[in-house]
Amino acid sequence: MKTSTEGFGSGLLGVLIFSGSLPATRLAVAGFSPLFLTAARALIAAALGALLLVALRERRPARRDLPSLGVVALGVVIGFPLLTALALRHITSAHSLVFIGLLPLATALFGVLRGGERPGAVFWAFSLAGAASVAGFALTHGGGGSVAGDTLMLAAVALCGLGYAEGAALSRRLGGWQVISWALVLASPAMAALALATEPGGWAAIGSSAWMGLAYVSVFSMLVGFIFWYRGLALGGIASVGQLQLLQPFFGLILAHAVLGEAVSWAMCGVTMVVVACVAGARRYA
């Protein structure tokens, strides 16, 4: 019980940090291209992660861990940041946040495939209800959305769920912050090449809000949030703690309205409340 409670507490902190990711990305893509933003945030986080690994004298991952670290890098270091940055050129961050309600289902599915978990039938019923609410909203409300943006968000959610589940399973051996740090280091050569190839032509024209967005997604979204999130998944269970992501749209919508001034419709609030109810049910029966 204590381990489960600690897992949920750590996971909730991770969700709160991640809630600012899409609004911050929306700010950043106003000054940086999606490709450069993806590379820059990964390199900054990799530098911080490498300092932690060296300072604390962490042992290197075993050779058998490298494929899993590659999956984590593909899912959460490259895939999700790049696809969401591309999506936010077509849709608002408020609209994109509704898709985050699909992340718990994706994480749970990959938790079964990669983490060996076996949630019960009632858990899946609540997870599917939350996912169906999100899908229904996306199909019937076009406010701030587009086919291209919605498709990119769906692909981002799938890759992120894979990266979450793979990282959580690996965290049981390496530790949460160690997993994301090694994944960032592993991806850094490719990210360095991408950053050089997509470097902005004029740095002076980039506004302060874009720099603040880059700082947030680099330090908090790409590193600090994962320290709490992977620990929570490892302690409390991938499928169970993963349902906390259903709370992320709620926090994110508040930030999108407060920071970006984006409109938040009653329909968005309604579907968010539905998925919040679903997380409570799914947690009980996980």
PDB file of C-alpha atoms in Angstrom:
ATOM      1  CA  MET A   1       0.000   0.000   0.000  1.00  0.00           C
ATOM      2  CA  LYS A   2       2.846   2.385   0.909  1.00  0.00           C
ATOM      3  CA  THR A   3       4.603   1.662  -2.384  1.00  0.00           C
ATOM      4  CA  SER A   4       1.366   2.236  -4.305  1.00  0.00           C
ATOM      5  CA  THR A   5       0.715   5.533  -2.519  1.00  0.00           C
ATOM      6  CA  GLU A   6       4.273   6.739  -3.153  1.00  0.00           C
ATOM      7  CA  GLY A   7       3.895   5.717  -6.784  1.00  0.00           C
ATOM      8  CA  PHE A   8       0.706   7.734  -7.208  1.00  0.00           C
ATOM      9  CA  GLY A   9       2.198  10.752  -5.435  1.00  0.00           C
ATOM     10  CA  SER A  10       5.299  10.702  -7.615  1.00  0.00           C
ATOM     11  CA  GLY A  11       3.217  10.102 -10.736  1.00  0.00           C
ATOM     12  CA  LEU A  12       0.932  13.037  -9.930  1.00  0.00           C
ATOM     13  CA  LEU A  13       3.926  15.374  -9.645  1.00  0.00           C
ATOM     14  CA  GLY A  14       5.076  14.152 -13.042  1.00  0.00           C
ATOM     15  CA  VAL A  15       1.644  14.829 -14.547  1.00  0.00           C
ATOM     16  CA  LEU A  16       1.568  18.352 -13.095  1.00  0.00           C
ATOM     17  CA  ILE A  17       4.946  19.090 -14.701  1.00  0.00           C
ATOM     18  CA  PHE A  18       3.940  17.539 -18.032  1.00  0.00           C
ATOM     19  CA  SER A  19       0.733  19.613 -18.069  1.00  0.00           C
ATOM     20  CA  GLY A  20       2.749  22.636 -19.076  1.00  0.00           C
ATOM     21  CA  SER A  21       4.468  20.854 -21.962  1.00  0.00           C
ATOM     22  CA  LEU A  22       2.009  21.555 -24.778  1.00  0.00           C
ATOM     23  CA  PRO A  23       1.365  25.212 -23.881  1.00  0.00           C
ATOM     24  CA  ALA A  24       5.145  25.702 -23.600  1.00  0.00           C
ATOM     25  CA  THR A  25       5.680  23.949 -26.937  1.00  0.00           C
ATOM     26  CA  ARG A  26       3.072  26.235 -28.484  1.00  0.00           C
ATOM     27  CA  LEU A  27       5.130  29.220 -27.294  1.00  0.00           C
ATOM     28  CA  ALA A  28       8.390  27.715 -28.531  1.00  0.00           C
ATOM     29  CA  VAL A  29       7.227  26.877 -32.076  1.00  0.00           C
ATOM     30  CA  ALA A  30       6.442  30.550 -32.592  1.00  0.00           C
ATOM     31  CA  GLY A  31      10.209  31.138 -32.734  1.00  0.00           C
ATOM     32  CA  PHE A  32      11.780  27.782 -33.547  1.00  0.00           C
ATOM     33  CA  SER A  33      11.070  25.156 -36.178  1.00  0.00           C
ATOM     34  CA  PRO A  34       9.664  21.856 -34.855  1.00  0.00           C
ATOM     35  CA  LEU A  35      12.821  19.998 -35.906  1.00  0.00           C
ATOM     36  CA  PHE A  36      15.196  22.418 -34.188  1.00  0.00           C
ATOM     37  CA  LEU A  37      12.988  22.554 -31.087  1.00  0.00           C
ATOM     38  CA  THR A  38      12.999  18.755 -30.817  1.00  0.00           C
ATOM     39  CA  ALA A  39      16.786  18.625 -31.121  1.00  0.00           C
ATOM     40  CA  ALA A  40      17.501  21.583 -28.833  1.00  0.00           C
ATOM     41  CA  ARG A  41      15.298  20.416 -25.967  1.00  0.00           C
ATOM     42  CA  ALA A  42      16.849  16.945 -26.119  1.00  0.00           C
ATOM     43  CA  LEU A  43      20.422  18.305 -26.135  1.00  0.00           C
ATOM     44  CA  ILE A  44      19.840  20.644 -23.200  1.00  0.00           C
ATOM     45  CA  ALA A  45      18.217  17.877 -21.173  1.00  0.00           C
ATOM     46  CA  ALA A  46      20.968  15.429 -22.214  1.00  0.00           C
ATOM     47  CA  ALA A  47      23.641  17.793 -20.919  1.00  0.00           C
ATOM     48  CA  LEU A  48      21.873  18.057 -17.554  1.00  0.00           C
ATOM     49  CA  GLY A  49      21.279  14.306 -17.416  1.00  0.00           C
ATOM     50  CA  ALA A  50      24.918  13.569 -18.238  1.00  0.00           C
ATOM     51  CA  LEU A  51      26.064  15.870 -15.418  1.00  0.00           C
ATOM     52  CA  LEU A  52      23.862  13.962 -12.979  1.00  0.00           C
ATOM     53  CA  LEU A  53      25.144  10.599 -14.187  1.00  0.00           C
ATOM     54  CA  VAL A  54      28.778  11.678 -13.837  1.00  0.00           C
ATOM     55  CA  ALA A  55      28.328  13.505 -10.528  1.00  0.00           C
ATOM     56  CA  LEU A  56      26.578  10.546  -8.911  1.00  0.00           C
ATOM     57  CA  ARG A  57      28.873   7.992 -10.573  1.00  0.00           C
ATOM     58  CA  GLU A  58      26.048   5.923 -11.986  1.00  0.00           C
ATOM     59  CA  ARG A  59      26.989   2.635 -13.576  1.00  0.00           C
ATOM     60  CA  ARG A  60      26.562   2.261 -17.297  1.00  0.00           C
ATOM     61  CA  PRO A  61      23.541   0.327 -18.527  1.00  0.00           C
ATOM     62  CA  ALA A  62      24.140  -3.272 -19.564  1.00  0.00           C
ATOM     63  CA  ARG A  63      24.220  -4.179 -23.241  1.00  0.00           C
ATOM     64  CA  ARG A  64      20.832  -5.884 -22.899  1.00  0.00           C
ATOM     65  CA  ASP A  65      19.358  -2.527 -21.783  1.00  0.00           C
ATOM     66  CA  LEU A  66      20.405  -0.625 -24.912  1.00  0.00           C
ATOM     67  CA  PRO A  67      17.478  -1.737 -27.137  1.00  0.00           C
ATOM     68  CA  SER A  68      15.007  -0.660 -24.433  1.00  0.00           C
ATOM     69  CA  LEU A  69      16.772   2.679 -24.037  1.00  0.00           C
ATOM     70  CA  GLY A  70      16.521   3.080 -27.810  1.00  0.00           C
ATOM     71  CA  VAL A  71      12.749   2.564 -27.606  1.00  0.00           C
ATOM     72  CA  VAL A  72      12.506   5.143 -24.822  1.00  0.00           C
ATOM     73  CA  ALA A  73      14.528   7.615 -26.904  1.00  0.00           C
ATOM     74  CA  LEU A  74      12.346   6.991 -29.960  1.00  0.00           C
ATOM     75  CA  GLY A  75       9.141   7.440 -28.004  1.00  0.00           C
ATOM     76  CA  VAL A  76       9.705  10.310 -25.570  1.00  0.00           C
ATOM     77  CA  VAL A  77      12.946  12.013 -26.670  1.00  0.00           C
ATOM     78  CA  ILE A  78      12.260  12.184 -30.413  1.00  0.00           C
ATOM     79  CA  GLY A  79       8.773  10.984 -31.368  1.00  0.00           C
ATOM     80  CA  PHE A  80       6.433  12.761 -28.966  1.00  0.00           C
ATOM     81  CA  PRO A  81       8.285  16.126 -28.919  1.00  0.00           C
ATOM     82  CA  LEU A  82       8.630  16.268 -32.706  1.00  0.00           C
ATOM     83  CA  LEU A  83       5.095  15.159 -33.560  1.00  0.00           C
ATOM     84  CA  THR A  84       3.472  17.472 -31.020  1.00  0.00           C
ATOM     85  CA  ALA A  85       5.577  20.406 -32.226  1.00  0.00           C
ATOM     86  CA  LEU A  86       4.431  19.686 -35.783  1.00  0.00           C
ATOM     87  CA  ALA A  87       0.823  19.271 -34.635  1.00  0.00           C
ATOM     88  CA  LEU A  88       0.840  22.602 -32.802  1.00  0.00           C
ATOM     89  CA  ARG A  89       1.438  24.366 -36.088  1.00  0.00           C
ATOM     90  CA  HIS A  90      -2.055  23.234 -37.107  1.00  0.00           C
ATOM     91  CA  ILE A  91      -4.035  23.153 -33.843  1.00  0.00           C
ATOM     92  CA  THR A  92      -4.230  25.070 -30.565  1.00  0.00           C
ATOM     93  CA  SER A  93      -2.617  23.693 -27.428  1.00  0.00           C
ATOM     94  CA  ALA A  94      -6.072  23.559 -25.790  1.00  0.00           C
ATOM     95  CA  HIS A  95      -7.326  21.288 -28.576  1.00  0.00           C
ATOM     96  CA  SER A  96      -4.192  19.131 -28.484  1.00  0.00           C
ATOM     97  CA  LEU A  97      -4.544  18.601 -24.733  1.00  0.00           C
ATOM     98  CA  VAL A  98      -7.755  16.665 -25.223  1.00  0.00           C
ATOM     99  CA  PHE A  99      -5.736  13.983 -27.041  1.00  0.00           C
ATOM    100  CA  ILE A 100      -3.606  13.511 -23.932  1.00  0.00           C
ATOM    101  CA  GLY A 101      -6.680  11.759 -22.551  1.00  0.00           C
ATOM    102  CA  LEU A 102      -5.742   8.873 -24.855  1.00  0.00           C
ATOM    103  CA  LEU A 103      -2.299   8.464 -23.278  1.00  0.00           C
ATOM    104  CA  PRO A 104      -3.430   6.293 -20.336  1.00  0.00           C
ATOM    105  CA  LEU A 105      -4.971   3.758 -22.723  1.00  0.00           C
ATOM    106  CA  ALA A 106      -1.847   3.725 -24.901  1.00  0.00           C
ATOM    107  CA  THR A 107       0.392   3.392 -21.835  1.00  0.00           C
ATOM    108  CA  ALA A 108      -1.736   0.566 -20.418  1.00  0.00           C
ATOM    109  CA  LEU A 109      -1.720  -1.313 -23.736  1.00  0.00           C
ATOM    110  CA  PHE A 110       2.061  -1.111 -23.976  1.00  0.00           C
ATOM    111  CA  GLY A 111       2.294  -1.939 -20.272  1.00  0.00           C
ATOM    112  CA  VAL A 112       0.662  -5.276 -21.129  1.00  0.00           C
ATOM    113  CA  LEU A 113       2.901  -5.828 -24.143  1.00  0.00           C
ATOM    114  CA  ARG A 114       6.193  -4.590 -22.688  1.00  0.00           C
ATOM    115  CA  GLY A 115       5.729  -4.590 -18.909  1.00  0.00           C
ATOM    116  CA  GLY A 116       3.913  -7.878 -18.397  1.00  0.00           C
ATOM    117  CA  GLU A 117       0.966  -6.323 -16.560  1.00  0.00           C
ATOM    118  CA  ARG A 118      -2.551  -7.820 -16.657  1.00  0.00           C
ATOM    119  CA  PRO A 119      -5.283  -5.358 -15.599  1.00  0.00           C
ATOM    120  CA  GLY A 120      -8.828  -6.681 -15.190  1.00  0.00           C
ATOM    121  CA  ALA A 121     -11.841  -6.252 -17.470  1.00  0.00           C
ATOM    122  CA  VAL A 122     -13.395  -3.416 -15.437  1.00  0.00           C
ATOM    123  CA  PHE A 123     -10.142  -1.444 -15.715  1.00  0.00           C
ATOM    124  CA  TRP A 124     -10.255  -1.738 -19.500  1.00  0.00           C
ATOM    125  CA  ALA A 125     -13.896  -0.640 -19.517  1.00  0.00           C
ATOM    126  CA  PHE A 126     -13.020   2.619 -17.748  1.00  0.00           C
ATOM    127  CA  SER A 127      -9.937   3.146 -19.932  1.00  0.00           C
ATOM    128  CA  LEU A 128     -11.926   2.619 -23.123  1.00  0.00           C
ATOM    129  CA  ALA A 129     -14.676   4.940 -21.888  1.00  0.00           C
ATOM    130  CA  GLY A 130     -12.151   7.704 -21.354  1.00  0.00           C
ATOM    131  CA  ALA A 131     -10.534   7.112 -24.734  1.00  0.00           C
ATOM    132  CA  ALA A 132     -13.938   7.008 -26.471  1.00  0.00           C
ATOM    133  CA  SER A 133     -14.868  10.349 -24.914  1.00  0.00           C
ATOM    134  CA  VAL A 134     -11.702  11.911 -26.281  1.00  0.00           C
ATOM    135  CA  ALA A 135     -12.141  10.359 -29.729  1.00  0.00           C
ATOM    136  CA  GLY A 136     -15.758  11.474 -29.861  1.00  0.00           C
ATOM    137  CA  PHE A 137     -14.808  15.026 -29.030  1.00  0.00           C
ATOM    138  CA  ALA A 138     -12.091  15.093 -31.693  1.00  0.00           C
ATOM    139  CA  LEU A 139     -14.498  13.810 -34.344  1.00  0.00           C
ATOM    140  CA  THR A 140     -17.433  16.100 -33.529  1.00  0.00           C
ATOM    141  CA  HIS A 141     -15.786  19.371 -32.517  1.00  0.00           C
ATOM    142  CA  GLY A 142     -13.524  21.079 -34.978  1.00  0.00           C
ATOM    143  CA  GLY A 143     -12.700  24.076 -32.787  1.00  0.00           C
ATOM    144  CA  GLY A 144      -8.960  24.638 -33.077  1.00  0.00           C
ATOM    145  CA  GLY A 145      -8.445  21.315 -34.835  1.00  0.00           C
ATOM    146  CA  SER A 146      -7.444  20.008 -38.250  1.00  0.00           C
ATOM    147  CA  VAL A 147      -7.013  16.605 -39.862  1.00  0.00           C
ATOM    148  CA  ALA A 148      -3.227  17.016 -40.040  1.00  0.00           C
ATOM    149  CA  GLY A 149      -2.918  18.223 -36.461  1.00  0.00           C
ATOM    150  CA  ASP A 150      -5.210  15.534 -35.061  1.00  0.00           C
ATOM    151  CA  THR A 151      -3.390  12.766 -36.959  1.00  0.00           C
ATOM    152  CA  LEU A 152      -0.016  13.972 -35.687  1.00  0.00           C
ATOM    153  CA  MET A 153      -1.334  14.042 -32.117  1.00  0.00           C
ATOM    154  CA  LEU A 154      -2.623  10.469 -32.392  1.00  0.00           C
ATOM    155  CA  ALA A 155       0.786   9.287 -33.644  1.00  0.00           C
ATOM    156  CA  ALA A 156       2.495  11.245 -30.850  1.00  0.00           C
ATOM    157  CA  VAL A 157       0.284   9.599 -28.227  1.00  0.00           C
ATOM    158  CA  ALA A 158       1.061   6.106 -29.548  1.00  0.00           C
ATOM    159  CA  LEU A 159       4.836   6.682 -29.452  1.00  0.00           C
ATOM    160  CA  CYS A 160       4.663   8.331 -26.056  1.00  0.00           C
ATOM    161  CA  GLY A 161       2.692   5.431 -24.575  1.00  0.00           C
ATOM    162  CA  LEU A 162       5.347   3.045 -25.870  1.00  0.00           C
ATOM    163  CA  GLY A 163       8.153   5.158 -24.402  1.00  0.00           C
ATOM    164  CA  TYR A 164       6.395   5.444 -21.049  1.00  0.00           C
ATOM    165  CA  ALA A 165       5.777   1.705 -20.713  1.00  0.00           C
ATOM    166  CA  GLU A 166       9.267   0.721 -21.881  1.00  0.00           C
ATOM    167  CA  GLY A 167      10.896   3.255 -19.594  1.00  0.00           C
ATOM    168  CA  ALA A 168       8.823   2.198 -16.594  1.00  0.00           C
ATOM    169  CA  ALA A 169       9.770  -1.460 -17.053  1.00  0.00           C
ATOM    170  CA  LEU A 170      13.442  -0.505 -17.402  1.00  0.00           C
ATOM    171  CA  SER A 171      13.238   1.785 -14.343  1.00  0.00           C
ATOM    172  CA  ARG A 172      12.784  -1.268 -12.149  1.00  0.00           C
ATOM    173  CA  ARG A 173      16.396  -2.165 -12.937  1.00  0.00           C
ATOM    174  CA  LEU A 174      18.096   1.184 -13.568  1.00  0.00           C
ATOM    175  CA  GLY A 175      16.003   3.760 -11.702  1.00  0.00           C
ATOM    176  CA  GLY A 176      13.673   6.407 -13.125  1.00  0.00           C
ATOM    177  CA  TRP A 177      15.934   9.411 -13.638  1.00  0.00           C
ATOM    178  CA  GLN A 178      18.736   7.144 -14.842  1.00  0.00           C
ATOM    179  CA  VAL A 179      16.538   5.766 -17.634  1.00  0.00           C
ATOM    180  CA  ILE A 180      15.604   9.139 -19.104  1.00  0.00           C
ATOM    181  CA  SER A 181      19.164  10.442 -18.656  1.00  0.00           C
ATOM    182  CA  TRP A 182      20.728   7.485 -20.495  1.00  0.00           C
ATOM    183  CA  ALA A 183      18.063   7.681 -23.214  1.00  0.00           C
ATOM    184  CA  LEU A 184      18.859  11.362 -23.732  1.00  0.00           C
ATOM    185  CA  VAL A 185      22.595  10.667 -23.869  1.00  0.00           C
ATOM    186  CA  LEU A 186      22.004   7.849 -26.363  1.00  0.00           C
ATOM    187  CA  ALA A 187      20.001  10.151 -28.645  1.00  0.00           C
ATOM    188  CA  SER A 188      22.332  13.159 -28.324  1.00  0.00           C
ATOM    189  CA  PRO A 189      24.609  12.486 -31.362  1.00  0.00           C
ATOM    190  CA  ALA A 190      21.608  12.354 -33.710  1.00  0.00           C
ATOM    191  CA  MET A 191      20.033  15.375 -31.985  1.00  0.00           C
ATOM    192  CA  ALA A 192      23.267  17.368 -32.317  1.00  0.00           C
ATOM    193  CA  ALA A 193      23.372  16.700 -36.066  1.00  0.00           C
ATOM    194  CA  LEU A 194      19.697  17.670 -36.392  1.00  0.00           C
ATOM    195  CA  ALA A 195      20.219  20.888 -34.430  1.00  0.00           C
ATOM    196  CA  LEU A 196      23.100  21.941 -36.677  1.00  0.00           C
ATOM    197  CA  ALA A 197      21.095  21.170 -39.809  1.00  0.00           C
ATOM    198  CA  THR A 198      18.014  23.115 -38.674  1.00  0.00           C
ATOM    199  CA  GLU A 199      19.627  26.023 -36.817  1.00  0.00           C
ATOM    200  CA  PRO A 200      17.547  29.228 -37.025  1.00  0.00           C
ATOM    201  CA  GLY A 201      18.741  31.772 -39.531  1.00  0.00           C
ATOM    202  CA  GLY A 202      18.245  34.801 -37.302  1.00  0.00           C
ATOM    203  CA  TRP A 203      18.565  34.436 -33.536  1.00  0.00           C
ATOM    204  CA  ALA A 204      17.761  38.083 -32.837  1.00  0.00           C
ATOM    205  CA  ALA A 205      14.236  37.717 -34.211  1.00  0.00           C
ATOM    206  CA  ILE A 206      13.303  35.005 -31.697  1.00  0.00           C
ATOM    207  CA  GLY A 207      11.071  36.407 -28.968  1.00  0.00           C
ATOM    208  CA  SER A 208      11.460  35.936 -25.224  1.00  0.00           C
ATOM    209  CA  SER A 209       8.301  33.824 -24.998  1.00  0.00           C
ATOM    210  CA  ALA A 210       9.793  31.292 -27.427  1.00  0.00           C
ATOM    211  CA  TRP A 211      12.950  31.103 -25.305  1.00  0.00           C
ATOM    212  CA  MET A 212      10.871  30.562 -22.167  1.00  0.00           C
ATOM    213  CA  GLY A 213       8.940  27.800 -23.915  1.00  0.00           C
ATOM    214  CA  LEU A 214      12.214  26.132 -24.946  1.00  0.00           C
ATOM    215  CA  ALA A 215      13.565  26.392 -21.403  1.00  0.00           C
ATOM    216  CA  TYR A 216      10.467  24.761 -19.910  1.00  0.00           C
ATOM    217  CA  VAL A 217      10.274  21.828 -22.321  1.00  0.00           C
ATOM    218  CA  SER A 218      14.036  21.238 -22.059  1.00  0.00           C
ATOM    219  CA  VAL A 219      14.412  21.230 -18.283  1.00  0.00           C
ATOM    220  CA  PHE A 220      10.994  20.230 -16.961  1.00  0.00           C
ATOM    221  CA  SER A 221       9.194  18.335 -19.738  1.00  0.00           C
ATOM    222  CA  MET A 222      12.272  16.478 -20.938  1.00  0.00           C
ATOM    223  CA  LEU A 223      14.017  15.671 -17.661  1.00  0.00           C
ATOM    224  CA  VAL A 224      12.532  16.723 -14.309  1.00  0.00           C
ATOM    225  CA  GLY A 225       9.033  15.452 -15.084  1.00  0.00           C
ATOM    226  CA  PHE A 226      10.384  12.043 -16.045  1.00  0.00           C
ATOM    227  CA  ILE A 227      12.251  11.699 -12.741  1.00  0.00           C
ATOM    228  CA  PHE A 228       8.913  11.660 -10.925  1.00  0.00           C
ATOM    229  CA  TRP A 229       6.914   9.967 -13.672  1.00  0.00           C
ATOM    230  CA  TYR A 230       9.073   6.875 -14.206  1.00  0.00           C
ATOM    231  CA  ARG A 231       9.448   6.439 -10.452  1.00  0.00           C
ATOM    232  CA  GLY A 232       5.674   6.565 -10.101  1.00  0.00           C
ATOM    233  CA  LEU A 233       5.096   4.033 -12.872  1.00  0.00           C
ATOM    234  CA  ALA A 234       7.714   1.660 -11.460  1.00  0.00           C
ATOM    235  CA  LEU A 235       6.346   1.829  -7.894  1.00  0.00           C
ATOM    236  CA  GLY A 236       2.600   1.957  -8.511  1.00  0.00           C
ATOM    237  CA  GLY A 237       2.244  -0.026 -11.745  1.00  0.00           C
ATOM    238  CA  ILE A 238       2.293   1.132 -15.371  1.00  0.00           C
ATOM    239  CA  ALA A 239      -1.413   0.697 -16.095  1.00  0.00           C
ATOM    240  CA  SER A 240      -2.646   1.992 -12.734  1.00  0.00           C
ATOM    241  CA  VAL A 241      -0.466   5.096 -12.324  1.00  0.00           C
ATOM    242  CA  GLY A 242      -0.684   5.714 -16.072  1.00  0.00           C
ATOM    243  CA  GLN A 243      -4.354   6.621 -15.618  1.00  0.00           C
ATOM    244  CA  LEU A 244      -3.251   9.802 -13.851  1.00  0.00           C
ATOM    245  CA  GLN A 245      -2.528  11.174 -17.314  1.00  0.00           C
ATOM    246  CA  LEU A 246      -6.267  11.652 -17.685  1.00  0.00           C
ATOM    247  CA  LEU A 247      -5.845  14.588 -15.294  1.00  0.00           C
ATOM    248  CA  GLN A 248      -3.284  16.240 -17.563  1.00  0.00           C
ATOM    249  CA  PRO A 249      -5.808  17.818 -19.967  1.00  0.00           C
ATOM    250  CA  PHE A 250      -7.565  19.450 -17.001  1.00  0.00           C
ATOM    251  CA  PHE A 251      -4.390  21.101 -15.722  1.00  0.00           C
ATOM    252  CA  GLY A 252      -3.196  21.850 -19.242  1.00  0.00           C
ATOM    253  CA  LEU A 253      -6.423  23.573 -20.264  1.00  0.00           C
ATOM    254  CA  ILE A 254      -6.089  25.906 -17.282  1.00  0.00           C
ATOM    255  CA  LEU A 255      -2.528  26.757 -18.328  1.00  0.00           C
ATOM    256  CA  ALA A 256      -3.485  27.174 -22.007  1.00  0.00           C
ATOM    257  CA  HIS A 257      -6.139  29.696 -21.006  1.00  0.00           C
ATOM    258  CA  ALA A 258      -4.011  31.495 -18.389  1.00  0.00           C
ATOM    259  CA  VAL A 259      -0.714  31.641 -20.313  1.00  0.00           C
ATOM    260  CA  LEU A 260      -1.789  31.698 -23.967  1.00  0.00           C
ATOM    261  CA  GLY A 261      -5.270  33.182 -23.687  1.00  0.00           C
ATOM    262  CA  GLU A 262      -6.692  30.301 -25.712  1.00  0.00           C
ATOM    263  CA  ALA A 263     -10.423  29.689 -25.619  1.00  0.00           C
ATOM    264  CA  VAL A 264     -11.572  26.727 -23.548  1.00  0.00           C
ATOM    265  CA  SER A 265     -15.040  25.571 -24.596  1.00  0.00           C
ATOM    266  CA  TRP A 266     -17.638  23.937 -22.397  1.00  0.00           C
ATOM    267  CA  ALA A 267     -17.309  20.827 -24.571  1.00  0.00           C
ATOM    268  CA  MET A 268     -13.590  20.628 -23.760  1.00  0.00           C
ATOM    269  CA  CYS A 269     -14.347  20.978 -20.050  1.00  0.00           C
ATOM    270  CA  GLY A 270     -17.092  18.382 -20.279  1.00  0.00           C
ATOM    271  CA  VAL A 271     -14.974  15.706 -21.928  1.00  0.00           C
ATOM    272  CA  THR A 272     -12.158  16.451 -19.494  1.00  0.00           C
ATOM    273  CA  MET A 273     -14.458  15.841 -16.528  1.00  0.00           C
ATOM    274  CA  VAL A 274     -15.587  12.548 -18.070  1.00  0.00           C
ATOM    275  CA  VAL A 275     -12.026  11.313 -18.367  1.00  0.00           C
ATOM    276  CA  VAL A 276     -11.275  12.454 -14.804  1.00  0.00           C
ATOM    277  CA  ALA A 277     -14.130  10.226 -13.630  1.00  0.00           C
ATOM    278  CA  CYS A 278     -12.721   7.384 -15.712  1.00  0.00           C
ATOM    279  CA  VAL A 279      -9.299   7.643 -14.061  1.00  0.00           C
ATOM    280  CA  ALA A 280     -10.889   7.190 -10.658  1.00  0.00           C
ATOM    281  CA  GLY A 281     -12.658   4.029 -11.802  1.00  0.00           C
ATOM    282  CA  ALA A 282      -9.648   2.646 -13.635  1.00  0.00           C
ATOM    283  CA  ARG A 283      -7.377   3.226 -10.631  1.00  0.00           C
ATOM    284  CA  ARG A 284      -9.744   1.305  -8.367  1.00  0.00           C
ATOM    285  CA  TYR A 285      -9.897  -1.759 -10.597  1.00  0.00           C
ATOM    286  CA  ALA A 286      -6.336  -1.773 -12.012  1.00  0.00           C
TER     287      ALA A 286
END
